[in-house]
PDB file of C-alpha atoms in Angstrom:
ATOM      1  CA  MET A 145      -4.230  46.148  55.665  1.00  0.00           C
ATOM      2  CA  THR A 146      -5.227  42.753  57.025  1.00  0.00           C
ATOM      3  CA  THR A 147      -3.426  41.825  60.247  1.00  0.00           C
ATOM      4  CA  PRO A 148      -1.803  38.370  60.402  1.00  0.00           C
ATOM      5  CA  ASP A 149      -4.500  36.909  62.623  1.00  0.00           C
ATOM      6  CA  ALA A 150      -7.582  38.639  61.155  1.00  0.00           C
ATOM      7  CA  ASP A 151      -8.595  35.570  59.144  1.00  0.00           C
ATOM      8  CA  ALA A 152      -7.372  33.025  61.703  1.00  0.00           C
ATOM      9  CA  PRO A 153     -10.841  31.874  62.856  1.00  0.00           C
ATOM     10  CA  LEU A 154     -11.949  31.156  59.276  1.00  0.00           C
ATOM     11  CA  ILE A 155      -8.666  29.463  58.452  1.00  0.00           C
ATOM     12  CA  GLU A 156      -8.972  27.187  61.470  1.00  0.00           C
ATOM     13  CA  ARG A 157     -12.481  26.253  60.365  1.00  0.00           C
ATOM     14  CA  VAL A 158     -11.192  25.455  56.854  1.00  0.00           C
ATOM     15  CA  LYS A 159      -8.486  23.243  58.352  1.00  0.00           C
ATOM     16  CA  ARG A 160     -11.229  21.345  60.167  1.00  0.00           C
ATOM     17  CA  GLY A 161     -12.977  20.720  56.856  1.00  0.00           C
ATOM     18  CA  ASP A 162     -15.449  23.620  56.810  1.00  0.00           C
ATOM     19  CA  VAL A 163     -15.855  24.406  53.102  1.00  0.00           C
ATOM     20  CA  LYS A 164     -18.242  27.291  53.847  1.00  0.00           C
ATOM     21  CA  ALA A 165     -15.484  29.055  55.768  1.00  0.00           C
ATOM     22  CA  PHE A 166     -13.234  28.872  52.716  1.00  0.00           C
ATOM     23  CA  GLU A 167     -16.030  30.208  50.528  1.00  0.00           C
ATOM     24  CA  MET A 168     -16.156  33.231  52.849  1.00  0.00           C
ATOM     25  CA  LEU A 169     -12.437  33.806  52.285  1.00  0.00           C
ATOM     26  CA  VAL A 170     -12.989  33.561  48.524  1.00  0.00           C
ATOM     27  CA  VAL A 171     -15.778  36.147  48.681  1.00  0.00           C
ATOM     28  CA  LYS A 172     -13.562  38.434  50.771  1.00  0.00           C
ATOM     29  CA  TYR A 173     -10.514  38.336  48.482  1.00  0.00           C
ATOM     30  CA  GLN A 174     -11.732  37.340  45.016  1.00  0.00           C
ATOM     31  CA  ARG A 175     -11.909  40.820  43.513  1.00  0.00           C
ATOM     32  CA  ARG A 176      -8.538  41.866  44.905  1.00  0.00           C
ATOM     33  CA  ILE A 177      -6.942  38.710  43.516  1.00  0.00           C
ATOM     34  CA  GLU A 178      -8.631  39.207  40.133  1.00  0.00           C
ATOM     35  CA  ARG A 179      -7.395  42.820  39.966  1.00  0.00           C
ATOM     36  CA  LEU A 180      -3.888  41.640  40.828  1.00  0.00           C
ATOM     37  CA  ILE A 181      -3.943  38.984  38.095  1.00  0.00           C
ATOM     38  CA  GLY A 182      -5.468  41.508  35.688  1.00  0.00           C
ATOM     39  CA  ARG A 183      -2.337  43.634  36.089  1.00  0.00           C
ATOM     40  CA  MET A 184      -0.113  40.681  35.210  1.00  0.00           C
ATOM     41  CA  VAL A 185      -1.680  39.073  32.156  1.00  0.00           C
ATOM     42  CA  ARG A 186      -2.295  40.244  28.609  1.00  0.00           C
ATOM     43  CA  ASP A 187      -5.503  38.317  28.055  1.00  0.00           C
ATOM     44  CA  VAL A 188      -8.323  39.517  30.300  1.00  0.00           C
ATOM     45  CA  ASP A 189     -10.219  36.285  29.550  1.00  0.00           C
ATOM     46  CA  LEU A 190      -7.545  34.387  31.489  1.00  0.00           C
ATOM     47  CA  VAL A 191      -8.172  36.305  34.721  1.00  0.00           C
ATOM     48  CA  PRO A 192     -11.149  34.275  36.075  1.00  0.00           C
ATOM     49  CA  ASP A 193      -9.444  30.954  35.278  1.00  0.00           C
ATOM     50  CA  ILE A 194      -6.184  31.975  36.972  1.00  0.00           C
ATOM     51  CA  ALA A 195      -8.100  33.316  39.974  1.00  0.00           C
ATOM     52  CA  GLN A 196     -10.026  30.054  40.262  1.00  0.00           C
ATOM     53  CA  GLU A 197      -6.803  28.044  40.046  1.00  0.00           C
ATOM     54  CA  THR A 198      -5.282  30.308  42.725  1.00  0.00           C
ATOM     55  CA  PHE A 199      -8.086  29.545  45.163  1.00  0.00           C
ATOM     56  CA  ILE A 200      -7.996  25.817  44.365  1.00  0.00           C
ATOM     57  CA  ARG A 201      -4.269  25.763  45.129  1.00  0.00           C
ATOM     58  CA  ALA A 202      -4.821  27.801  48.284  1.00  0.00           C
ATOM     59  CA  TYR A 203      -7.524  25.397  49.476  1.00  0.00           C
ATOM     60  CA  ARG A 204      -5.254  22.404  48.938  1.00  0.00           C
ATOM     61  CA  ALA A 205      -2.301  24.124  50.626  1.00  0.00           C
ATOM     62  CA  ILE A 206      -4.128  25.689  53.564  1.00  0.00           C
ATOM     63  CA  PRO A 207      -3.255  22.813  55.946  1.00  0.00           C
ATOM     64  CA  GLN A 208       0.365  24.009  55.570  1.00  0.00           C
ATOM     65  CA  PHE A 209      -0.526  27.667  56.248  1.00  0.00           C
ATOM     66  CA  ARG A 210       1.127  28.499  59.590  1.00  0.00           C
ATOM     67  CA  GLY A 211       0.021  32.109  59.957  1.00  0.00           C
ATOM     68  CA  GLU A 212       3.554  33.501  59.833  1.00  0.00           C
ATOM     69  CA  SER A 213       2.284  36.188  57.459  1.00  0.00           C
ATOM     70  CA  ALA A 214      -1.139  37.633  56.719  1.00  0.00           C
ATOM     71  CA  PHE A 215      -3.433  35.251  54.837  1.00  0.00           C
ATOM     72  CA  TYR A 216      -3.721  37.741  51.960  1.00  0.00           C
ATOM     73  CA  THR A 217       0.078  37.940  51.694  1.00  0.00           C
ATOM     74  CA  TRP A 218       0.202  34.143  51.416  1.00  0.00           C
ATOM     75  CA  LEU A 219      -2.687  34.136  48.927  1.00  0.00           C
ATOM     76  CA  TYR A 220      -1.043  36.919  46.903  1.00  0.00           C
ATOM     77  CA  ARG A 221       2.100  34.798  46.520  1.00  0.00           C
ATOM     78  CA  ILE A 222       0.035  31.854  45.262  1.00  0.00           C
ATOM     79  CA  ALA A 223      -1.765  34.126  42.766  1.00  0.00           C
ATOM     80  CA  VAL A 224       1.497  35.550  41.410  1.00  0.00           C
ATOM     81  CA  ASN A 225       3.033  32.089  41.050  1.00  0.00           C
ATOM     82  CA  THR A 226      -0.118  30.702  39.415  1.00  0.00           C
ATOM     83  CA  ALA A 227      -0.238  33.591  36.930  1.00  0.00           C
ATOM     84  CA  LYS A 228       3.459  33.207  36.111  1.00  0.00           C
ATOM     85  CA  LYS A 229       3.099  29.448  35.623  1.00  0.00           C
ATOM     86  CA  THR A 230       0.108  29.962  33.319  1.00  0.00           C
ATOM     87  CA  LEU A 231       1.933  32.587  31.265  1.00  0.00           C
ATOM     88  CA  VAL A 232       5.114  30.517  31.020  1.00  0.00           C
ATOM     89  CA  GLY A 233       3.015  27.573  29.851  1.00  0.00           C
ATOM     90  CA  MET A 234       1.530  29.811  27.165  1.00  0.00           C
ATOM     91  CA  LYS A 235       4.936  31.399  26.435  1.00  0.00           C
ATOM     92  CA  ARG A 236       3.693  34.855  27.413  1.00  0.00           C
ATOM     93  CA  ASP A 237       5.279  37.567  29.513  1.00  0.00           C
ATOM     94  CA  PRO A 238       3.446  39.029  32.505  1.00  0.00           C
ATOM     95  CA  ILE A 239       2.790  42.690  31.708  1.00  0.00           C
ATOM     96  CA  VAL A 240       0.371  45.450  32.589  1.00  0.00           C
ATOM     97  CA  THR A 241      -2.020  46.026  29.689  1.00  0.00           C
ATOM     98  CA  GLU A 242      -4.761  48.437  28.766  1.00  0.00           C
ATOM     99  CA  SER A 243      -7.305  45.619  28.448  1.00  0.00           C
ATOM    100  CA  ALA A 244      -6.479  44.338  31.928  1.00  0.00           C
ATOM    101  CA  ARG A 245      -6.860  47.781  33.438  1.00  0.00           C
ATOM    102  CA  ALA A 246     -10.114  48.386  31.572  1.00  0.00           C
ATOM    103  CA  SER A 247     -11.543  45.183  33.024  1.00  0.00           C
ATOM    104  CA  ARG A 248     -11.427  46.384  36.602  1.00  0.00           C
ATOM    105  CA  ASP A 249     -14.757  45.991  38.325  1.00  0.00           C
ATOM    106  CA  ASP A 250     -17.043  48.934  38.957  1.00  0.00           C
ATOM    107  CA  ASP A 251     -16.303  48.838  42.671  1.00  0.00           C
ATOM    108  CA  ASP A 252     -12.664  49.703  42.038  1.00  0.00           C
ATOM    109  CA  GLU A 253     -12.090  53.071  43.713  1.00  0.00           C
ATOM    110  CA  THR A 254      -9.794  54.227  40.925  1.00  0.00           C
ATOM    111  CA  SER A 255     -12.470  53.567  38.324  1.00  0.00           C
ATOM    112  CA  ARG A 256     -15.032  55.484  40.337  1.00  0.00           C
ATOM    113  CA  VAL A 257     -12.718  58.452  40.715  1.00  0.00           C
ATOM    114  CA  GLU A 258     -11.938  58.480  37.010  1.00  0.00           C
ATOM    115  CA  ASN A 259     -15.600  58.377  36.058  1.00  0.00           C
ATOM    116  CA  GLU A 260     -16.886  61.086  38.383  1.00  0.00           C
ATOM    117  CA  LEU A 261     -16.495  64.819  37.832  1.00  0.00           C
ATOM    118  CA  THR A 262     -16.148  66.623  41.150  1.00  0.00           C
ATOM    119  CA  ASP A 263     -17.124  70.244  41.672  1.00  0.00           C
ATOM    120  CA  GLY A 264     -14.788  72.644  39.953  1.00  0.00           C
ATOM    121  CA  GLU A 265     -13.215  70.103  37.596  1.00  0.00           C
ATOM    122  CA  THR A 266     -13.178  71.071  33.953  1.00  0.00           C
ATOM    123  CA  PRO A 267     -13.192  68.550  31.084  1.00  0.00           C
ATOM    124  CA  GLU A 268      -9.667  69.773  30.279  1.00  0.00           C
ATOM    125  CA  ALA A 269      -8.493  69.007  33.807  1.00  0.00           C
ATOM    126  CA  VAL A 270     -10.073  65.555  33.672  1.00  0.00           C
ATOM    127  CA  LEU A 271      -8.411  64.890  30.311  1.00  0.00           C
ATOM    128  CA  ALA A 272      -5.047  65.976  31.701  1.00  0.00           C
ATOM    129  CA  SER A 273      -5.550  63.670  34.695  1.00  0.00           C
ATOM    130  CA  LYS A 274      -6.355  60.747  32.414  1.00  0.00           C
ATOM    131  CA  GLU A 275      -3.266  61.492  30.287  1.00  0.00           C
ATOM    132  CA  ILE A 276      -1.144  61.457  33.443  1.00  0.00           C
ATOM    133  CA  ALA A 277      -2.783  58.213  34.609  1.00  0.00           C
ATOM    134  CA  ALA A 278      -2.116  56.654  31.196  1.00  0.00           C
ATOM    135  CA  ALA A 279       1.510  57.798  31.365  1.00  0.00           C
ATOM    136  CA  VAL A 280       1.902  56.299  34.843  1.00  0.00           C
ATOM    137  CA  ASN A 281       0.389  53.001  33.668  1.00  0.00           C
ATOM    138  CA  ALA A 282       2.664  52.953  30.618  1.00  0.00           C
ATOM    139  CA  ALA A 283       5.676  53.713  32.802  1.00  0.00           C
ATOM    140  CA  ILE A 284       4.773  50.912  35.225  1.00  0.00           C
ATOM    141  CA  GLY A 285       4.279  48.543  32.298  1.00  0.00           C
ATOM    142  CA  ALA A 286       7.773  49.384  31.003  1.00  0.00           C
ATOM    143  CA  LEU A 287       9.478  48.534  34.301  1.00  0.00           C
ATOM    144  CA  SER A 288      11.348  45.306  34.894  1.00  0.00           C
ATOM    145  CA  GLU A 289       9.284  42.628  36.638  1.00  0.00           C
ATOM    146  CA  ASP A 290      10.977  43.158  40.030  1.00  0.00           C
ATOM    147  CA  LEU A 291      10.463  46.927  39.969  1.00  0.00           C
ATOM    148  CA  ARG A 292       6.900  46.617  38.687  1.00  0.00           C
ATOM    149  CA  GLN A 293       5.948  44.117  41.384  1.00  0.00           C
ATOM    150  CA  ALA A 294       7.527  46.218  44.144  1.00  0.00           C
ATOM    151  CA  ILE A 295       5.816  49.473  43.133  1.00  0.00           C
ATOM    152  CA  THR A 296       2.480  47.693  42.574  1.00  0.00           C
ATOM    153  CA  LEU A 297       2.595  46.086  46.012  1.00  0.00           C
ATOM    154  CA  ARG A 298       3.462  49.409  47.649  1.00  0.00           C
ATOM    155  CA  GLU A 299       1.349  51.955  45.778  1.00  0.00           C
ATOM    156  CA  ILE A 300      -1.622  49.884  44.576  1.00  0.00           C
ATOM    157  CA  GLU A 301      -1.929  47.091  47.132  1.00  0.00           C
ATOM    158  CA  GLY A 302      -0.773  49.304  50.010  1.00  0.00           C
ATOM    159  CA  LEU A 303       1.525  46.715  51.575  1.00  0.00           C
ATOM    160  CA  SER A 304       4.256  47.663  54.060  1.00  0.00           C
ATOM    161  CA  TYR A 305       7.943  47.344  53.204  1.00  0.00           C
ATOM    162  CA  GLU A 306       8.153  44.359  55.552  1.00  0.00           C
ATOM    163  CA  GLU A 307       5.262  42.600  53.804  1.00  0.00           C
ATOM    164  CA  ILE A 308       6.758  43.309  50.369  1.00  0.00           C
ATOM    165  CA  ALA A 309      10.119  41.935  51.513  1.00  0.00           C
ATOM    166  CA  ASP A 310       8.336  38.786  52.693  1.00  0.00           C
ATOM    167  CA  LEU A 311       6.425  38.431  49.429  1.00  0.00           C
ATOM    168  CA  MET A 312       9.413  39.087  47.181  1.00  0.00           C
ATOM    169  CA  ASN A 313      11.774  37.065  49.399  1.00  0.00           C
ATOM    170  CA  CYS A 314      14.385  39.808  49.616  1.00  0.00           C
ATOM    171  CA  PRO A 315      15.766  42.242  52.236  1.00  0.00           C
ATOM    172  CA  ILE A 316      13.847  45.418  53.079  1.00  0.00           C
ATOM    173  CA  GLY A 317      16.774  47.450  51.727  1.00  0.00           C
ATOM    174  CA  THR A 318      16.302  45.815  48.338  1.00  0.00           C
ATOM    175  CA  VAL A 319      12.585  46.603  48.453  1.00  0.00           C
ATOM    176  CA  ARG A 320      13.305  50.271  49.228  1.00  0.00           C
ATOM    177  CA  SER A 321      15.829  50.407  46.377  1.00  0.00           C
ATOM    178  CA  ARG A 322      13.394  48.856  43.890  1.00  0.00           C
ATOM    179  CA  ILE A 323      10.584  51.210  44.872  1.00  0.00           C
ATOM    180  CA  PHE A 324      12.924  54.209  44.653  1.00  0.00           C
ATOM    181  CA  ARG A 325      14.121  53.142  41.182  1.00  0.00           C
ATOM    182  CA  ALA A 326      10.551  52.502  40.041  1.00  0.00           C
ATOM    183  CA  ARG A 327       9.431  55.951  41.229  1.00  0.00           C
ATOM    184  CA  GLU A 328      12.393  57.573  39.495  1.00  0.00           C
ATOM    185  CA  ALA A 329      11.567  55.793  36.228  1.00  0.00           C
ATOM    186  CA  ILE A 330       7.919  56.809  36.460  1.00  0.00           C
ATOM    187  CA  ALA A 331       8.846  60.402  37.319  1.00  0.00           C
ATOM    188  CA  GLN A 332      11.127  60.496  34.268  1.00  0.00           C
ATOM    189  CA  ARG A 333       8.158  59.592  32.060  1.00  0.00           C
ATOM    190  CA  LEU A 334       5.919  62.154  33.770  1.00  0.00           C
ATOM    191  CA  ARG A 335       8.263  65.151  33.663  1.00  0.00           C
ATOM    192  CA  PRO A 336       7.262  66.210  30.135  1.00  0.00           C
ATOM    193  CA  LEU A 337       3.593  66.182  31.210  1.00  0.00           C
ATOM    194  CA  LEU A 338       4.051  67.827  34.590  1.00  0.00           C
ATOM    195  CA  ASP A 339       6.955  70.091  33.678  1.00  0.00           C
ATOM    196  CA  THR A 340       8.671  69.223  36.950  1.00  0.00           C
ATOM    197  CA  ARG A 341      12.304  69.838  37.753  1.00  0.00           C
ATOM    198  CA  GLU A 342      15.017  67.201  38.048  1.00  0.00           C
ATOM    199  CA  GLY A 343      15.023  65.599  41.474  1.00  0.00           C
ATOM    200  CA  GLU A 344      11.312  65.961  42.064  1.00  0.00           C
ATOM    201  CA  ARG A 345       9.258  62.817  42.304  1.00  0.00           C
ATOM    202  CA  TRP A 346       5.521  62.109  42.191  1.00  0.00           C
TER     203      TRP A 346
END
């Protein structure tokens, strides 16, 4: 995870008018931002436009960036707000979709894992894994927005509870509760596939 000051030298250069420094930040975070947006919108064609708008807004707002959180955390918040504004303007709901997940770039570690058979894996085992992955994605997509955002930030983006609390503007206790409820809901959907007992979670 990026530490709060990891991008500070580039940010200071941007504040002094160095456009090249901002381009370096775009290169560093573009794919992560596009994957994030791809999990929020129905129309995969919207992803590049929303990502571009996110970076334009970030560039304009960077003079106000005070480094109180990691740059990516700040950028993430802009991306989420930009995606929500776009969807509201189009009267759409942010939701995880199959098309958005299918659009992930080839460098996505999840995609690579799904597409490679390791030693000892049978086609049946791979199929079962894909069914479980599909069930998890469907379960995440069925969550309320707050629960979906919390579990995505924790399990997919790898953010700490403190960072999630900062992003979602709520206490850490609320974050823990939302992640717990999201995991329970996902586990409920997975139990028929995994044949697990009540009380066990993924």
